[in-house]
Amino acid sequence: MQPGDLLDLDVTDVAHGGVFVARHEGRVVFVEGAIPGERVRAELTDTAKAAFWRADVVDVLDASAHRHPHVWAAADVSVPPAERPGGADFGHIDLDEQRVLKKRVLDDALTRFGGVSEPETTISPAGDAGGRGDADSSGAEASDGLRWRTRVSLHVDEEGRIGPFAARSHRVIETPDLPLATAEIEEVARSLEGFAPGRVDLVQPDEGGVRVIVRPEQPRPEGSERAERADAPRGRGARAGRGARSRRPAPRVPRAPEDPTARETVIERVGDRRFLVDAGGFWQVHRLAAATLTGAVRRALETAGGVDPAAQHLDLYGGVGLFAAAIAEAGGVGTRVTSVESDARATEHAGENLAEWVGARAETARADRYLASLSAQAGAAERARLARGVVLLDPPRAGAGREVVDRIAGLAPASIVYVACDPVALARDLGTFRGHGYEPLRIDAFDLFPHSHHVEAVAVLAPTR
């Protein structure tokens, strides 16, 4: 069969990545826009792999009781799949059922990749820090799960069209509304026009209005190495031998200038605390996410037995110091905590955000290199303090990886708090930690991306031997 062919499929389960599982003559078909228990008609989009195919729902033959019209009309099943914007792949499912499915994906990942036979996890909406409901006084999640995005990236194509990409595509979809974004961002988005190809980021910090950050497409020189690779012969006979033409270095092309708005310092609030961050820097996307995760980290620290102010604590991938501040607050004014972040501007802000704690400092370094240096240079006294401390890590979506996990375990901290934005990456790293004798005391998930498949989780681990 070929892309474009139609199949009638029975959908049996959910899988990681926002797709659903069906089978056709024994072959797995990952279907977008379905719900387990449904029978759907789906259009094949990718049949290149022998192990599985991909397809999009074009008609629902037997609907789930959890299905409703998509919260984003532009992404509804009634719209041709190629015209649907991405970013809201669960928008056709009741919110409560979305959370059931996200928890199922997390639990399955923990079992398959983490070796946890019977995971005990929870899942809560934004604004609820693991069931206590005290993450922030500024409000709770909207009952419809909309208007939560305070940061949105739109794309500009060669024809000047502005909008999100289509799902699993780099094709721009123009749409009159952005229901997941705040009303203020949606209003600004409607007024955008006249941009060169590239990206436009809309950022609404806690204080001040919406910032528009223009990120032009970086020019690629003709005759560049990438172009030469694209034209090069492929296959076993393509290896260059003696006498082959040497590869020419790509000519230098000036980078498009950075929009100064990206480096404007803005203010975000978590409870009564203010955090400085670049408008174009990293901050949690959901308006309640930073407060929710701070509450979850506090609870994780309590579960682990609290924070010893005389110990040495680490906040890896620390950004502007959000979680380092939570550790320092729990330990008191003299708490020794080091925030480690590879972005120098974020580290600069972290230093300011942590200034009230005399034992806090911020280091600009990659986590793996910092840990390698620390492992090689720490003396007996510092190692003893680290062994009584907490290591918190909030890695990117790919996870921390074996090298970082091994280095952390080699420091033998009293507890580890892992903030994760991908369940499979969390599970893999958790499996590595378990190999070093650390076991999860609790794992709490948070639905900080309603109407999408994404889910955040906070795990706290302690040594068992």
C-alpha positions as a LaTeX table, in Angstrom:
\begin{tabular}{lrrr}
\hline
Residue & $x$ (\AA) & $y$ (\AA) & $z$ (\AA) \\
\hline
Met1 & 0.00 & 0.00 & 0.00 \\
Gln2 & 1.02 & 3.61 & $-0.58$ \\
Pro3 & 0.61 & 6.96 & 1.18 \\
Gly4 & $-2.87$ & 8.25 & 0.42 \\
Asp5 & $-4.52$ & 4.82 & 0.61 \\
Leu6 & $-7.39$ & 4.44 & 3.10 \\
Leu7 & $-7.75$ & 1.76 & 5.78 \\
Asp8 & $-10.51$ & 0.99 & 8.27 \\
Leu9 & $-8.78$ & 0.31 & 11.58 \\
Asp10 & $-9.63$ & $-0.71$ & 15.14 \\
Val11 & $-7.63$ & 1.43 & 17.57 \\
Thr12 & $-6.45$ & $-0.51$ & 20.62 \\
Asp13 & $-4.02$ & 1.66 & 22.60 \\
Val14 & $-2.07$ & 4.90 & 22.94 \\
Ala15 & 1.66 & 5.18 & 22.26 \\
His16 & 4.38 & 7.67 & 23.13 \\
Gly17 & 4.45 & 10.69 & 20.84 \\
Gly18 & 0.73 & 11.43 & 20.58 \\
Val19 & $-0.18$ & 8.54 & 18.29 \\
Phe20 & $-2.54$ & 5.61 & 18.72 \\
Val21 & $-2.03$ & 1.95 & 17.95 \\
Ala22 & $-3.92$ & $-0.11$ & 15.37 \\
Arg23 & $-2.96$ & $-3.10$ & 13.24 \\
His24 & $-3.47$ & $-4.00$ & 9.60 \\
Glu25 & $-2.74$ & $-7.60$ & 8.68 \\
Gly26 & $-0.40$ & $-7.83$ & 11.66 \\
Arg27 & 1.55 & $-4.64$ & 10.92 \\
Val28 & 1.41 & $-1.84$ & 13.49 \\
Val29 & $-0.14$ & 1.38 & 12.25 \\
Phe30 & 0.42 & 4.52 & 14.33 \\
Val31 & $-2.67$ & 6.65 & 13.88 \\
Glu32 & $-3.01$ & 10.35 & 14.67 \\
Gly33 & $-6.34$ & 11.78 & 15.78 \\
Ala34 & $-7.87$ & 8.59 & 17.20 \\
Ile35 & $-8.87$ & 7.32 & 20.67 \\
Pro36 & $-8.45$ & 3.75 & 21.98 \\
Gly37 & $-11.62$ & 1.72 & 21.40 \\
Glu38 & $-12.62$ & 3.55 & 18.22 \\
Arg39 & $-13.00$ & 2.26 & 14.70 \\
Val40 & $-11.70$ & 4.83 & 12.24 \\
Arg41 & $-10.99$ & 5.36 & 8.59 \\
Ala42 & $-7.41$ & 6.53 & 8.22 \\
Glu43 & $-5.28$ & 7.80 & 5.37 \\
Leu44 & $-1.80$ & 6.34 & 5.19 \\
Thr45 & 0.95 & 8.96 & 5.35 \\
Asp46 & 4.12 & 6.84 & 5.63 \\
Thr47 & 4.59 & 3.25 & 4.48 \\
Ala48 & 8.38 & 3.32 & 4.08 \\
Lys49 & 9.18 & 1.20 & 7.15 \\
Ala50 & 8.54 & $-2.51$ & 7.35 \\
Ala51 & 7.91 & $-2.45$ & 11.11 \\
Phe52 & 5.12 & 0.12 & 11.14 \\
Trp53 & 3.12 & 2.58 & 9.08 \\
Arg54 & 1.69 & 5.99 & 9.94 \\
Ala55 & $-1.79$ & 7.29 & 9.20 \\
Asp56 & $-4.18$ & 10.15 & 9.96 \\
Val57 & $-7.87$ & 9.78 & 10.84 \\
Val58 & $-10.16$ & 11.14 & 8.13 \\
Asp59 & $-13.44$ & 9.68 & 9.42 \\
Val60 & $-14.65$ & 8.18 & 12.69 \\
Leu61 & $-16.77$ & 5.10 & 12.09 \\
Asp62 & $-17.40$ & 4.18 & 15.73 \\
Ala63 & $-16.61$ & 7.03 & 18.10 \\
Ser64 & $-15.38$ & 6.85 & 21.68 \\
Ala65 & $-17.54$ & 8.38 & 24.40 \\
His66 & $-14.48$ & 10.54 & 25.18 \\
Arg67 & $-14.47$ & 12.23 & 21.75 \\
His68 & $-15.70$ & 15.78 & 21.24 \\
Pro69 & $-15.22$ & 18.37 & 18.48 \\
His70 & $-11.61$ & 19.48 & 18.44 \\
Val71 & $-10.88$ & 22.50 & 20.64 \\
Trp72 & $-9.02$ & 24.01 & 17.68 \\
Ala73 & $-11.40$ & 24.04 & 14.71 \\
Ala74 & $-8.48$ & 24.21 & 12.29 \\
Ala75 & $-7.24$ & 20.82 & 13.58 \\
Asp76 & $-10.59$ & 19.00 & 13.55 \\
Val77 & $-11.02$ & 15.64 & 11.84 \\
Ser78 & $-13.26$ & 17.36 & 9.29 \\
Val79 & $-10.21$ & 19.27 & 7.98 \\
Pro80 & $-7.93$ & 17.46 & 5.49 \\
Pro81 & $-4.95$ & 16.06 & 7.46 \\
Ala82 & $-2.36$ & 18.08 & 5.51 \\
Glu83 & $-4.16$ & 21.30 & 6.46 \\
Arg84 & $-4.30$ & 20.67 & 10.21 \\
Pro85 & $-1.90$ & 22.67 & 12.42 \\
Gly86 & 0.21 & 20.72 & 14.88 \\
Gly87 & 0.52 & 21.23 & 18.61 \\
Ala88 & $-2.86$ & 20.02 & 19.84 \\
Asp89 & $-2.85$ & 16.32 & 19.04 \\
Phe90 & $-5.13$ & 15.42 & 21.99 \\
Gly91 & $-7.57$ & 18.27 & 21.40 \\
His92 & $-10.38$ & 15.91 & 20.35 \\
Ile93 & $-10.34$ & 14.05 & 23.69 \\
Asp94 & $-12.00$ & 14.92 & 27.01 \\
Leu95 & $-9.47$ & 16.48 & 29.40 \\
Asp96 & $-9.89$ & 13.82 & 32.08 \\
Glu97 & $-9.34$ & 11.08 & 29.51 \\
Gln98 & $-6.28$ & 12.90 & 28.15 \\
Arg99 & $-4.74$ & 12.61 & 31.61 \\
Val100 & $-5.63$ & 8.93 & 31.84 \\
Leu101 & $-3.85$ & 8.34 & 28.54 \\
Lys102 & $-0.80$ & 10.39 & 29.53 \\
Lys103 & $-0.46$ & 8.45 & 32.77 \\
Arg104 & $-0.74$ & 5.20 & 30.80 \\
Val105 & 2.12 & 6.28 & 28.51 \\
Leu106 & 4.24 & 7.25 & 31.54 \\
Asp107 & 3.56 & 3.99 & 33.37 \\
Asp108 & 4.27 & 1.93 & 30.24 \\
Ala109 & 7.59 & 3.76 & 29.71 \\
Leu110 & 8.60 & 3.22 & 33.34 \\
Thr111 & 7.95 & $-0.50$ & 32.98 \\
Arg112 & 9.50 & $-1.02$ & 29.54 \\
Phe113 & 12.51 & 1.29 & 29.78 \\
Gly114 & 12.95 & 1.82 & 33.51 \\
Gly115 & 12.34 & $-1.73$ & 34.72 \\
Val116 & 9.74 & $-0.57$ & 37.26 \\
Ser117 & 7.33 & $-3.50$ & 37.35 \\
Glu118 & 4.37 & $-1.77$ & 39.01 \\
Pro119 & 4.78 & 2.01 & 38.78 \\
Glu120 & 2.95 & 4.07 & 41.37 \\
Thr121 & 2.36 & 7.43 & 39.76 \\
Thr122 & $-0.10$ & 10.29 & 40.01 \\
Ile123 & $-1.20$ & 12.87 & 37.46 \\
Ser124 & $-2.61$ & 16.31 & 38.25 \\
Pro125 & $-3.58$ & 19.41 & 36.30 \\
Ala126 & $-1.50$ & 22.57 & 36.43 \\
Gly127 & $-1.94$ & 24.46 & 39.68 \\
Asp128 & $-1.97$ & 21.29 & 41.77 \\
Ala129 & 1.45 & 20.37 & 43.19 \\
Gly130 & 0.96 & 16.67 & 43.68 \\
Gly131 & $-2.47$ & 16.95 & 45.23 \\
Arg132 & $-1.87$ & 19.79 & 47.70 \\
Gly133 & $-3.28$ & 22.51 & 45.47 \\
Asp134 & $-0.88$ & 25.10 & 46.88 \\
Ala135 & 1.40 & 25.70 & 43.90 \\
Asp136 & 0.34 & 29.29 & 43.44 \\
Ser137 & $-2.33$ & 31.70 & 44.54 \\
Ser138 & $-2.72$ & 33.18 & 41.05 \\
Gly139 & $-5.32$ & 30.66 & 39.92 \\
Ala140 & $-5.98$ & 27.13 & 38.76 \\
Glu141 & $-6.12$ & 25.45 & 35.40 \\
Ala142 & $-9.03$ & 26.58 & 33.22 \\
Ser143 & $-11.80$ & 23.99 & 33.12 \\
Asp144 & $-11.51$ & 23.75 & 29.32 \\
Gly145 & $-7.69$ & 23.54 & 29.34 \\
Leu146 & $-7.33$ & 26.54 & 27.01 \\
Arg147 & $-5.50$ & 29.90 & 27.10 \\
Trp148 & $-2.43$ & 28.62 & 28.94 \\
Arg149 & 0.41 & 29.23 & 26.48 \\
Thr150 & 2.49 & 32.29 & 27.33 \\
Arg151 & 5.05 & 31.49 & 24.63 \\
Val152 & 4.22 & 30.66 & 21.02 \\
Ser153 & 6.48 & 30.18 & 17.99 \\
Leu154 & 4.99 & 30.92 & 14.58 \\
His155 & 6.74 & 30.34 & 11.28 \\
Val156 & 7.02 & 32.43 & 8.13 \\
Asp157 & 7.38 & 30.74 & 4.74 \\
Glu158 & 8.74 & 32.05 & 1.43 \\
Glu159 & 5.30 & 33.39 & 0.45 \\
Gly160 & 5.00 & 35.36 & 3.70 \\
Arg161 & 2.39 & 33.09 & 5.28 \\
Ile162 & 2.55 & 33.15 & 9.09 \\
Gly163 & 1.33 & 30.38 & 11.35 \\
Pro164 & 2.19 & 27.11 & 13.06 \\
Phe165 & 3.60 & 24.17 & 11.18 \\
Ala166 & 1.32 & 21.34 & 10.11 \\
Ala167 & 1.76 & 18.22 & 12.21 \\
Arg168 & 5.03 & 16.38 & 11.40 \\
Ser169 & 5.75 & 18.93 & 8.66 \\
His170 & 7.53 & 22.22 & 7.97 \\
Arg171 & 4.56 & 23.56 & 6.01 \\
Val172 & 3.04 & 26.73 & 7.45 \\
Ile173 & $-0.69$ & 26.68 & 8.20 \\
Glu174 & $-2.46$ & 30.01 & 8.40 \\
Thr175 & $-5.13$ & 29.95 & 11.08 \\
Pro176 & $-7.35$ & 32.71 & 12.50 \\
Asp177 & $-7.11$ & 31.53 & 16.08 \\
Leu178 & $-4.68$ & 30.08 & 18.63 \\
Pro179 & $-6.92$ & 28.68 & 21.39 \\
Leu180 & $-4.08$ & 27.30 & 23.52 \\
Ala181 & $-2.37$ & 30.70 & 23.65 \\
Thr182 & $-3.37$ & 33.52 & 25.95 \\
Ala183 & $-5.94$ & 35.91 & 24.50 \\
Glu184 & $-3.29$ & 38.65 & 24.40 \\
Ile185 & $-0.91$ & 36.52 & 22.33 \\
Glu186 & $-3.71$ & 35.49 & 19.98 \\
Glu187 & $-4.60$ & 39.15 & 19.42 \\
Val188 & $-1.01$ & 40.07 & 18.57 \\
Ala189 & $-0.67$ & 37.03 & 16.28 \\
Arg190 & $-3.62$ & 38.20 & 14.20 \\
Ser191 & $-1.87$ & 41.50 & 13.50 \\
Leu192 & 1.41 & 40.00 & 12.25 \\
Glu193 & 2.35 & 40.62 & 8.63 \\
Gly194 & 5.26 & 41.52 & 6.40 \\
Phe195 & 7.98 & 39.30 & 7.90 \\
Ala196 & 10.81 & 37.63 & 6.02 \\
Pro197 & 11.07 & 33.81 & 6.12 \\
Gly198 & 11.99 & 32.44 & 9.53 \\
Arg199 & 10.25 & 32.41 & 12.88 \\
Val200 & 8.34 & 34.86 & 15.06 \\
Asp201 & 8.19 & 34.17 & 18.80 \\
Leu202 & 5.43 & 35.72 & 20.90 \\
Val203 & 6.24 & 35.93 & 24.61 \\
Gln204 & 3.96 & 37.16 & 27.39 \\
Pro205 & 5.91 & 37.47 & 30.66 \\
Asp206 & 4.23 & 37.87 & 34.02 \\
Glu207 & 4.92 & 41.60 & 33.99 \\
Gly208 & 4.42 & 43.68 & 30.85 \\
Gly209 & 2.80 & 43.07 & 27.49 \\
Val210 & 3.46 & 40.62 & 24.68 \\
Arg211 & 6.96 & 40.75 & 23.17 \\
Val212 & 7.44 & 40.00 & 19.47 \\
Ile213 & 10.83 & 38.42 & 18.76 \\
Val214 & 11.79 & 38.11 & 15.10 \\
Arg215 & 14.14 & 35.25 & 14.25 \\
Pro216 & 14.99 & 35.42 & 10.52 \\
Glu217 & 15.99 & 32.30 & 8.66 \\
Gln218 & 19.76 & 32.02 & 8.59 \\
Pro219 & 21.18 & 32.21 & 5.04 \\
Arg220 & 22.84 & 29.14 & 3.55 \\
Pro221 & 25.64 & 29.71 & 1.06 \\
Glu222 & 25.51 & 28.11 & $-2.35$ \\
Gly223 & 28.15 & 25.43 & $-2.68$ \\
Ser224 & 28.09 & 24.82 & 1.06 \\
Glu225 & 29.14 & 21.48 & 2.49 \\
Arg226 & 25.49 & 20.64 & 3.13 \\
Ala227 & 24.65 & 21.22 & $-0.54$ \\
Glu228 & 27.63 & 19.16 & $-1.66$ \\
Arg229 & 26.56 & 16.30 & 0.59 \\
Ala230 & 23.06 & 16.46 & $-0.87$ \\
Asp231 & 24.48 & 16.06 & $-4.41$ \\
Ala232 & 27.11 & 13.48 & $-3.50$ \\
Pro233 & 26.74 & 9.87 & $-4.71$ \\
Arg234 & 25.37 & 7.47 & $-2.11$ \\
Gly235 & 25.99 & 3.81 & $-1.43$ \\
Arg236 & 28.87 & 1.41 & $-1.08$ \\
Gly237 & 30.69 & 2.73 & $-4.13$ \\
Ala238 & 30.52 & 6.33 & $-3.02$ \\
Arg239 & 33.47 & 6.27 & $-0.59$ \\
Ala240 & 36.20 & 8.64 & $-1.71$ \\
Gly241 & 39.52 & 7.02 & $-2.52$ \\
Arg242 & 42.99 & 8.20 & $-3.50$ \\
Gly243 & 42.77 & 11.04 & $-5.96$ \\
Ala244 & 39.24 & 12.00 & $-4.99$ \\
Arg245 & 38.44 & 15.70 & $-5.01$ \\
Ser246 & 39.13 & 17.27 & $-1.62$ \\
Arg247 & 36.18 & 18.77 & 0.22 \\
Arg248 & 36.11 & 22.54 & 0.05 \\
Pro249 & 35.28 & 24.46 & 3.21 \\
Ala250 & 31.92 & 26.18 & 3.13 \\
Pro251 & 32.17 & 29.92 & 2.55 \\
Arg252 & 31.35 & 32.10 & 5.52 \\
Val253 & 28.02 & 33.88 & 5.39 \\
Pro254 & 27.10 & 36.55 & 7.93 \\
Arg255 & 24.43 & 35.46 & 10.36 \\
Ala256 & 21.20 & 37.39 & 10.43 \\
Pro257 & 21.33 & 39.82 & 13.35 \\
Glu258 & 19.61 & 38.86 & 16.58 \\
Asp259 & 16.47 & 40.78 & 17.48 \\
Pro260 & 17.44 & 42.82 & 20.56 \\
Thr261 & 14.04 & 42.06 & 22.06 \\
Ala262 & 15.29 & 38.49 & 22.65 \\
Arg263 & 17.76 & 39.86 & 25.22 \\
Glu264 & 15.33 & 42.17 & 26.96 \\
Thr265 & 15.16 & 41.26 & 30.64 \\
Val266 & 11.61 & 40.49 & 31.72 \\
Ile267 & 10.13 & 39.48 & 35.05 \\
Glu268 & 8.34 & 36.24 & 35.88 \\
Arg269 & 6.70 & 35.58 & 39.24 \\
Val270 & 6.31 & 32.42 & 41.27 \\
Gly271 & 4.25 & 33.23 & 44.32 \\
Asp272 & 5.89 & 36.29 & 45.89 \\
Arg273 & 9.27 & 35.67 & 44.25 \\
Arg274 & 10.47 & 37.51 & 41.13 \\
Phe275 & 12.74 & 35.89 & 38.55 \\
Leu276 & 14.71 & 37.78 & 35.91 \\
Val277 & 14.88 & 36.05 & 32.51 \\
Asp278 & 15.58 & 37.05 & 28.92 \\
Ala279 & 12.42 & 37.49 & 26.84 \\
Gly280 & 13.91 & 35.02 & 24.36 \\
Gly281 & 15.32 & 32.73 & 27.05 \\
Phe282 & 13.84 & 29.58 & 28.53 \\
Trp283 & 10.90 & 29.78 & 30.88 \\
Gln284 & 8.03 & 27.37 & 31.37 \\
Val285 & 5.34 & 27.75 & 28.70 \\
His286 & 2.18 & 27.20 & 30.76 \\
Arg287 & 1.18 & 30.23 & 32.84 \\
Leu288 & 1.01 & 28.02 & 35.97 \\
Ala289 & 3.87 & 25.63 & 35.19 \\
Ala290 & 6.70 & 27.29 & 37.11 \\
Ala291 & 4.59 & 27.52 & 40.26 \\
Thr292 & 3.26 & 23.97 & 39.85 \\
Leu293 & 6.71 & 22.47 & 39.41 \\
Thr294 & 8.13 & 24.53 & 42.28 \\
Gly295 & 5.44 & 23.10 & 44.51 \\
Ala296 & 6.20 & 19.59 & 43.23 \\
Val297 & 9.92 & 20.04 & 43.91 \\
Arg298 & 9.18 & 21.23 & 47.44 \\
Arg299 & 7.10 & 18.13 & 48.04 \\
Ala300 & 9.83 & 15.91 & 46.56 \\
Leu301 & 12.39 & 17.47 & 48.90 \\
Glu302 & 10.10 & 16.82 & 51.86 \\
Thr303 & 9.62 & 13.21 & 50.74 \\
Ala304 & 13.41 & 12.80 & 50.62 \\
Gly305 & 13.80 & 14.06 & 54.18 \\
Gly306 & 14.32 & 17.76 & 53.58 \\
Val307 & 17.38 & 19.86 & 52.76 \\
Asp308 & 20.49 & 19.82 & 54.94 \\
Pro309 & 21.75 & 23.45 & 54.91 \\
Ala310 & 25.30 & 22.32 & 55.67 \\
Ala311 & 25.39 & 19.91 & 52.71 \\
Gln312 & 26.27 & 20.74 & 49.08 \\
His313 & 23.39 & 20.71 & 46.61 \\
Leu314 & 23.35 & 20.84 & 42.80 \\
Asp315 & 20.74 & 22.15 & 40.36 \\
Leu316 & 21.74 & 20.83 & 36.92 \\
Tyr317 & 20.37 & 22.35 & 33.70 \\
Gly318 & 19.42 & 25.11 & 36.10 \\
Gly319 & 18.21 & 27.86 & 33.76 \\
Val320 & 17.65 & 31.07 & 35.70 \\
Gly321 & 17.66 & 29.31 & 39.07 \\
Leu322 & 13.98 & 28.42 & 39.54 \\
Phe323 & 14.63 & 25.09 & 41.27 \\
Ala324 & 17.85 & 26.19 & 42.96 \\
Ala325 & 15.68 & 28.79 & 44.68 \\
Ala326 & 13.29 & 26.06 & 45.84 \\
Ile327 & 16.21 & 24.11 & 47.32 \\
Ala328 & 17.62 & 27.23 & 49.00 \\
Glu329 & 14.24 & 28.20 & 50.44 \\
Ala330 & 13.88 & 24.73 & 51.94 \\
Gly331 & 17.35 & 24.82 & 53.49 \\
Gly332 & 17.56 & 28.44 & 54.65 \\
Val333 & 19.72 & 31.47 & 54.00 \\
Gly334 & 23.07 & 29.68 & 54.30 \\
Thr335 & 22.20 & 26.74 & 52.04 \\
Arg336 & 24.99 & 25.76 & 49.65 \\
Val337 & 23.46 & 25.22 & 46.22 \\
Thr338 & 25.10 & 25.52 & 42.81 \\
Ser339 & 23.02 & 26.13 & 39.70 \\
Val340 & 24.73 & 24.78 & 36.57 \\
Glu341 & 23.55 & 26.03 & 33.17 \\
Ser342 & 25.24 & 26.12 & 29.76 \\
Asp343 & 23.62 & 29.39 & 28.64 \\
Ala344 & 25.68 & 32.31 & 29.92 \\
Arg345 & 22.81 & 34.81 & 29.90 \\
Ala346 & 20.62 & 32.45 & 31.94 \\
Thr347 & 23.49 & 31.92 & 34.39 \\
Glu348 & 23.87 & 35.68 & 34.77 \\
His349 & 20.19 & 35.96 & 35.66 \\
Ala350 & 20.45 & 32.96 & 37.99 \\
Gly351 & 23.19 & 34.74 & 39.93 \\
Glu352 & 20.87 & 37.71 & 40.46 \\
Asn353 & 17.84 & 35.53 & 41.23 \\
Leu354 & 19.78 & 33.60 & 43.92 \\
Ala355 & 21.58 & 36.60 & 45.44 \\
Glu356 & 19.71 & 36.53 & 48.77 \\
Trp357 & 21.24 & 33.14 & 49.69 \\
Val358 & 24.87 & 33.55 & 50.71 \\
Gly359 & 25.71 & 29.94 & 49.90 \\
Ala360 & 24.17 & 29.98 & 46.41 \\
Arg361 & 26.13 & 30.42 & 43.20 \\
Ala362 & 25.59 & 29.99 & 39.47 \\
Glu363 & 28.06 & 28.34 & 37.09 \\
Thr364 & 28.10 & 28.49 & 33.29 \\
Ala365 & 28.92 & 24.98 & 32.11 \\
Arg366 & 27.48 & 21.95 & 30.40 \\
Ala367 & 26.22 & 19.49 & 32.98 \\
Asp368 & 28.41 & 16.63 & 31.75 \\
Arg369 & 31.59 & 18.73 & 31.80 \\
Tyr370 & 30.82 & 20.28 & 35.15 \\
Leu371 & 30.24 & 16.86 & 36.71 \\
Ala372 & 33.42 & 15.45 & 35.17 \\
Ser373 & 35.43 & 18.34 & 36.62 \\
Leu374 & 33.73 & 18.08 & 39.99 \\
Ser375 & 34.34 & 14.33 & 40.17 \\
Ala376 & 38.03 & 14.81 & 39.37 \\
Gln377 & 38.71 & 17.76 & 41.67 \\
Ala378 & 36.44 & 17.44 & 44.70 \\
Gly379 & 38.28 & 16.74 & 47.92 \\
Ala380 & 37.13 & 14.57 & 50.79 \\
Ala381 & 35.29 & 17.36 & 52.61 \\
Glu382 & 33.39 & 18.46 & 49.50 \\
Arg383 & 32.48 & 14.87 & 48.64 \\
Ala384 & 31.13 & 14.41 & 52.15 \\
Arg385 & 28.92 & 17.50 & 51.74 \\
Leu386 & 27.72 & 16.28 & 48.33 \\
Ala387 & 26.87 & 12.89 & 49.83 \\
Arg388 & 24.48 & 14.62 & 52.25 \\
Gly389 & 22.99 & 16.82 & 49.54 \\
Val390 & 20.35 & 16.84 & 46.85 \\
Val391 & 21.05 & 16.72 & 43.12 \\
Leu392 & 18.18 & 18.14 & 41.08 \\
Leu393 & 18.22 & 17.82 & 37.31 \\
Asp394 & 15.86 & 19.23 & 34.70 \\
Pro395 & 17.37 & 18.01 & 31.42 \\
Pro396 & 16.08 & 18.72 & 27.90 \\
Arg397 & 13.59 & 16.42 & 26.20 \\
Ala398 & 16.28 & 13.89 & 25.23 \\
Gly399 & 17.07 & 13.30 & 28.91 \\
Ala400 & 20.33 & 13.41 & 30.82 \\
Gly401 & 21.89 & 10.30 & 29.32 \\
Arg402 & 24.09 & 7.60 & 30.78 \\
Glu403 & 27.26 & 9.69 & 31.25 \\
Val404 & 25.51 & 12.35 & 33.33 \\
Val405 & 23.54 & 9.79 & 35.34 \\
Asp406 & 26.70 & 7.80 & 36.05 \\
Arg407 & 28.50 & 10.97 & 37.21 \\
Ile408 & 25.63 & 11.93 & 39.51 \\
Ala409 & 25.46 & 8.47 & 41.02 \\
Gly410 & 29.24 & 8.56 & 41.51 \\
Leu411 & 28.77 & 11.54 & 43.84 \\
Ala412 & 26.45 & 9.38 & 45.98 \\
Pro413 & 23.96 & 12.16 & 46.88 \\
Ala414 & 21.44 & 11.56 & 49.64 \\
Ser415 & 18.58 & 12.15 & 47.18 \\
Ile416 & 17.92 & 12.96 & 43.54 \\
Val417 & 15.03 & 15.00 & 42.16 \\
Tyr418 & 14.43 & 14.56 & 38.43 \\
Val419 & 12.15 & 17.00 & 36.57 \\
Ala420 & 11.27 & 15.46 & 33.21 \\
Cys421 & 9.44 & 16.62 & 30.10 \\
Asp422 & 9.54 & 13.26 & 28.29 \\
Pro423 & 8.36 & 9.98 & 29.85 \\
Val424 & 10.65 & 7.70 & 27.83 \\
Ala425 & 13.75 & 9.78 & 28.54 \\
Leu426 & 12.83 & 9.82 & 32.23 \\
Ala427 & 12.33 & 6.06 & 32.25 \\
Arg428 & 15.66 & 5.36 & 30.55 \\
Asp429 & 17.57 & 7.58 & 32.96 \\
Leu430 & 15.63 & 6.10 & 35.87 \\
Gly431 & 16.70 & 2.63 & 34.75 \\
Thr432 & 20.33 & 3.77 & 34.85 \\
Phe433 & 19.89 & 5.29 & 38.30 \\
Arg434 & 18.31 & 2.03 & 39.49 \\
Gly435 & 21.40 & 0.20 & 38.31 \\
His436 & 23.37 & 2.39 & 40.74 \\
Gly437 & 21.08 & 1.52 & 43.64 \\
Tyr438 & 18.67 & 4.48 & 43.52 \\
Glu439 & 14.94 & 3.78 & 43.61 \\
Pro440 & 11.99 & 6.15 & 43.12 \\
Leu441 & 10.16 & 7.17 & 46.28 \\
Arg442 & 7.40 & 8.87 & 44.29 \\
Ile443 & 6.69 & 9.97 & 40.73 \\
Asp444 & 4.13 & 12.70 & 40.11 \\
Ala445 & 3.05 & 13.75 & 36.63 \\
Phe446 & 1.55 & 17.13 & 35.74 \\
Asp447 & $-0.58$ & 18.01 & 32.73 \\
Leu448 & 1.20 & 21.24 & 31.83 \\
Phe449 & 0.39 & 20.89 & 28.12 \\
Pro450 & $-3.38$ & 20.32 & 27.89 \\
His451 & $-4.70$ & 19.12 & 24.53 \\
Ser452 & $-1.25$ & 17.89 & 23.50 \\
His453 & 0.42 & 14.56 & 24.27 \\
His454 & 3.20 & 16.18 & 26.31 \\
Val455 & 3.40 & 15.61 & 30.05 \\
Glu456 & 5.80 & 16.74 & 32.77 \\
Ala457 & 6.86 & 14.55 & 35.71 \\
Val458 & 8.82 & 14.97 & 38.94 \\
Ala459 & 10.53 & 11.90 & 40.41 \\
Val460 & 12.39 & 11.72 & 43.71 \\
Leu461 & 14.95 & 8.94 & 44.22 \\
Ala462 & 16.93 & 7.73 & 47.20 \\
Pro463 & 19.68 & 5.11 & 47.57 \\
Thr464 & 18.64 & 1.65 & 48.69 \\
Arg465 & 22.14 & 0.42 & 49.49 \\
\hline
\end{tabular}
